[in-house]
PDB file of C-alpha atoms in Angstrom:
ATOM      1  CA  MET A 866       0.300   0.210   0.461  1.00 62.00           C
ATOM      2  CA  SER A 867       1.304   3.985  -0.386  1.00 67.00           C
ATOM      3  CA  LEU A 868       0.774   6.978   0.942  1.00 72.00           C
ATOM      4  CA  GLN A 869      -0.046   9.348  -2.121  1.00 77.00           C
ATOM      5  CA  LEU A 870      -0.013  13.955  -1.490  1.00 75.00           C
ATOM      6  CA  SER A 871      -0.975  15.955  -3.873  1.00 79.00           C
ATOM      7  CA  THR A 872       0.636  19.461  -4.606  1.00 81.00           C
ATOM      8  CA  GLU A 873       0.621  22.222  -7.389  1.00 87.00           C
ATOM      9  CA  LEU A 874       2.623  19.694  -9.697  1.00 89.00           C
ATOM     10  CA  GLY A 875       1.663  16.568  -9.174  1.00 91.00           C
ATOM     11  CA  SER A 876       0.852  13.640  -6.919  1.00 88.00           C
ATOM     12  CA  ILE A 877       3.820  11.613  -5.229  1.00 84.00           C
ATOM     13  CA  HIS A 878       3.768   8.150  -4.186  1.00 86.00           C
ATOM     14  CA  VAL A 879       5.218   7.077  -0.975  1.00 83.00           C
ATOM     15  CA  THR A 880       5.387   3.568  -0.422  1.00 88.00           C
ATOM     16  CA  ASP A 881       5.380   1.190   3.100  1.00 88.00           C
ATOM     17  CA  HIS A 882       8.801   0.218   2.707  1.00 88.00           C
ATOM     18  CA  CYS A 883       9.987   3.632   1.946  1.00 88.00           C
ATOM     19  CA  ILE A 884       8.823   4.763   5.115  1.00 90.00           C
ATOM     20  CA  ALA A 885       9.924   1.725   7.024  1.00 90.00           C
ATOM     21  CA  VAL A 886      13.222   2.286   5.926  1.00 89.00           C
ATOM     22  CA  LEU A 887      13.288   6.332   6.488  1.00 91.00           C
ATOM     23  CA  ALA A 888      12.342   5.583   9.904  1.00 92.00           C
ATOM     24  CA  GLY A 889      15.270   2.377  10.326  1.00 90.00           C
ATOM     25  CA  SER A 890      17.606   5.142   9.629  1.00 89.00           C
ATOM     26  CA  ALA A 891      16.179   7.555  11.617  1.00 92.00           C
ATOM     27  CA  ALA A 892      16.882   5.538  14.474  1.00 91.00           C
ATOM     28  CA  MET A 893      19.923   3.994  13.623  1.00 89.00           C
ATOM     29  CA  ASP A 894      21.112   7.160  14.072  1.00 89.00           C
ATOM     30  CA  CYS A 895      19.818   7.728  17.983  1.00 91.00           C
ATOM     31  CA  TYR A 896      22.357   7.078  20.886  1.00 92.00           C
ATOM     32  CA  GLY A 897      22.263   3.888  22.235  1.00 90.00           C
ATOM     33  CA  LEU A 898      20.535   2.097  19.685  1.00 89.00           C
ATOM     34  CA  VAL A 899      22.714  -0.930  18.918  1.00 87.00           C
ATOM     35  CA  GLY A 900      20.623  -1.830  15.915  1.00 84.00           C
ATOM     36  CA  MET A 901      16.885  -2.830  14.334  1.00 85.00           C
ATOM     37  CA  ALA A 902      15.248  -7.012  15.440  1.00 84.00           C
ATOM     38  CA  SER A 903      14.187  -9.183  13.261  1.00 77.00           C
ATOM     39  CA  ARG A 904       9.728  -8.703  13.668  1.00 69.00           C
ATOM     40  CA  LYS A 905       8.979 -12.954  12.948  1.00 66.00           C
ATOM     41  CA  GLY A 906      10.573 -12.799  17.223  1.00 62.00           C
ATOM     42  CA  LEU A 907      13.468 -14.455  19.221  1.00 58.00           C
ATOM     43  CA  LYS A 908      15.607 -18.026  17.509  1.00 59.00           C
ATOM     44  CA  ASP A 909      16.520 -19.629  20.606  1.00 48.00           C
ATOM     45  CA  GLY A 910      16.202 -16.939  23.279  1.00 53.00           C
ATOM     46  CA  ILE A 911      18.023 -14.094  21.179  1.00 58.00           C
ATOM     47  CA  ALA A 912      16.500 -11.202  18.604  1.00 62.00           C
ATOM     48  CA  GLU A 913      18.048 -11.494  15.483  1.00 60.00           C
ATOM     49  CA  LEU A 914      19.646  -7.914  14.642  1.00 64.00           C
ATOM     50  CA  LEU A 915      19.761  -6.796  11.418  1.00 61.00           C
ATOM     51  CA  GLY A 916      21.930  -4.929   9.705  1.00 61.00           C
ATOM     52  CA  ARG A 917      21.763  -1.624   7.369  1.00 62.00           C
ATOM     53  CA  GLU A 918      20.355  -3.375   4.402  1.00 62.00           C
ATOM     54  CA  ASN A 919      17.865  -5.529   6.570  1.00 66.00           C
ATOM     55  CA  MET A 920      16.268  -2.166   8.743  1.00 68.00           C
ATOM     56  CA  SER A 921      13.097  -2.081   6.688  1.00 74.00           C
ATOM     57  CA  ARG A 922      12.341  -5.665   8.145  1.00 79.00           C
ATOM     58  CA  GLY A 923      12.086  -3.900  12.108  1.00 84.00           C
ATOM     59  CA  VAL A 924       9.912  -1.416  11.067  1.00 90.00           C
ATOM     60  CA  GLU A 925       5.521  -2.129  10.832  1.00 91.00           C
ATOM     61  CA  VAL A 926       4.061   0.629   9.373  1.00 91.00           C
ATOM     62  CA  ARG A 927       0.011   0.260   9.774  1.00 89.00           C
ATOM     63  CA  ARG A 928      -2.551   3.042   9.518  1.00 85.00           C
ATOM     64  CA  GLU A 929      -4.872   3.315  11.717  1.00 82.00           C
ATOM     65  CA  ASN A 930      -7.950   5.727  11.764  1.00 78.00           C
ATOM     66  CA  ASP A 931      -6.600   7.906  13.565  1.00 69.00           C
ATOM     67  CA  GLY A 932      -3.440   8.106  11.249  1.00 78.00           C
ATOM     68  CA  LEU A 933       0.153   6.603  11.196  1.00 87.00           C
ATOM     69  CA  HIS A 934       1.767   4.427  14.112  1.00 92.00           C
ATOM     70  CA  ILE A 935       4.288   3.648  13.563  1.00 94.00           C
ATOM     71  CA  ASP A 936       5.850   0.328  15.602  1.00 94.00           C
ATOM     72  CA  LEU A 937       9.773  -0.316  15.823  1.00 93.00           C
ATOM     73  CA  HIS A 938      11.679  -3.221  17.022  1.00 92.00           C
ATOM     74  CA  ILE A 939      14.739  -2.257  18.266  1.00 90.00           C
ATOM     75  CA  ILE A 940      18.454  -3.736  20.872  1.00 87.00           C
ATOM     76  CA  VAL A 941      19.286  -1.504  22.863  1.00 92.00           C
ATOM     77  CA  SER A 942      23.204  -0.604  24.241  1.00 91.00           C
ATOM     78  CA  TYR A 943      23.873  -2.685  27.825  1.00 92.00           C
ATOM     79  CA  GLY A 944      24.241  -0.173  30.232  1.00 91.00           C
ATOM     80  CA  THR A 945      22.047   3.038  28.747  1.00 93.00           C
ATOM     81  CA  LYS A 946      18.428   3.755  30.064  1.00 94.00           C
ATOM     82  CA  ILE A 947      16.034   1.522  27.592  1.00 93.00           C
ATOM     83  CA  SER A 948      13.823   4.395  28.417  1.00 94.00           C
ATOM     84  CA  GLU A 949      15.795   7.408  27.486  1.00 95.00           C
ATOM     85  CA  VAL A 950      16.605   5.607  23.797  1.00 94.00           C
ATOM     86  CA  ALA A 951      12.612   4.809  23.634  1.00 95.00           C
ATOM     87  CA  HIS A 952      11.867   8.099  23.766  1.00 96.00           C
ATOM     88  CA  ASN A 953      14.874   9.945  21.987  1.00 95.00           C
ATOM     89  CA  ILE A 954      14.078   7.281  18.964  1.00 95.00           C
ATOM     90  CA  GLN A 955      10.697   8.163  18.829  1.00 95.00           C
ATOM     91  CA  SER A 956      11.391  11.796  18.519  1.00 95.00           C
ATOM     92  CA  LYS A 957      14.001  11.695  16.575  1.00 95.00           C
ATOM     93  CA  VAL A 958      11.448   9.252  14.053  1.00 94.00           C
ATOM     94  CA  LYS A 959       8.626  11.552  14.531  1.00 94.00           C
ATOM     95  CA  TYR A 960      10.508  14.685  12.799  1.00 94.00           C
ATOM     96  CA  VAL A 961      12.069  12.312  10.361  1.00 93.00           C
ATOM     97  CA  LEU A 962       9.177  11.945   9.294  1.00 91.00           C
ATOM     98  CA  ASN A 963       7.229  14.541   9.103  1.00 90.00           C
ATOM     99  CA  ASN A 964      10.589  16.577   7.513  1.00 89.00           C
ATOM    100  CA  VAL A 965      11.346  13.861   4.514  1.00 84.00           C
ATOM    101  CA  ILE A 966       7.998  13.340   3.890  1.00 81.00           C
ATOM    102  CA  GLY A 967       5.498  15.830   5.126  1.00 81.00           C
ATOM    103  CA  LEU A 968       3.854  12.991   7.452  1.00 82.00           C
ATOM    104  CA  GLN A 969       1.935  13.593  10.546  1.00 84.00           C
ATOM    105  CA  VAL A 970       2.975  10.524  12.218  1.00 89.00           C
ATOM    106  CA  ASN A 971       0.147   9.726  15.419  1.00 90.00           C
ATOM    107  CA  GLU A 972       2.649   7.318  17.316  1.00 92.00           C
ATOM    108  CA  VAL A 973       5.672   5.471  17.183  1.00 94.00           C
ATOM    109  CA  HIS A 974       5.785   2.209  19.132  1.00 95.00           C
ATOM    110  CA  ILE A 975       9.211   1.275  20.696  1.00 95.00           C
ATOM    111  CA  PHE A 976       9.703  -2.905  20.691  1.00 93.00           C
ATOM    112  CA  VAL A 977      13.100  -3.894  22.712  1.00 91.00           C
ATOM    113  CA  GLN A 978      13.369  -6.691  21.263  1.00 88.00           C
ATOM    114  CA  ASP A 979      16.857  -7.666  23.630  1.00 86.00           C
ATOM    115  CA  VAL A 980      19.697  -5.950  25.428  1.00 88.00           C
ATOM    116  CA  ARG A 981      23.015  -6.414  23.839  1.00 83.00           C
ATOM    117  CA  VAL A 982      26.525  -4.660  24.624  1.00 81.00           C
ATOM    118  CA  SER A 983      27.422  -2.789  21.888  1.00 63.00           C
ATOM    119  CA  ARG A 984      30.654  -3.315  19.897  1.00 60.00           C
TER     120      ARG A 984
END
């Protein structure tokens, strides 16, 4: 499914995959984040760390009645305050999607899948 934006010059179609990549890239810029985790869950009790090329697999874009909702599945760095990392990611993702695409994101949900020592 794609999002359609209309301007005086024509229309713009933005796919959910594009929104997911932008949200994942914005999240990766935040301190305390080791990486994105697979939405599929845990494998042997350990979250699968996704590489930069698969970043969108850790992001789910949903359209609900009240607007756009983004779900991010992340792995945080050991020793960081999880609530601060999550809040920073929420703020950054909302800011980037609003400024880059012009989307009004209603909610950004963070799912912490694992805690790891960052390298």
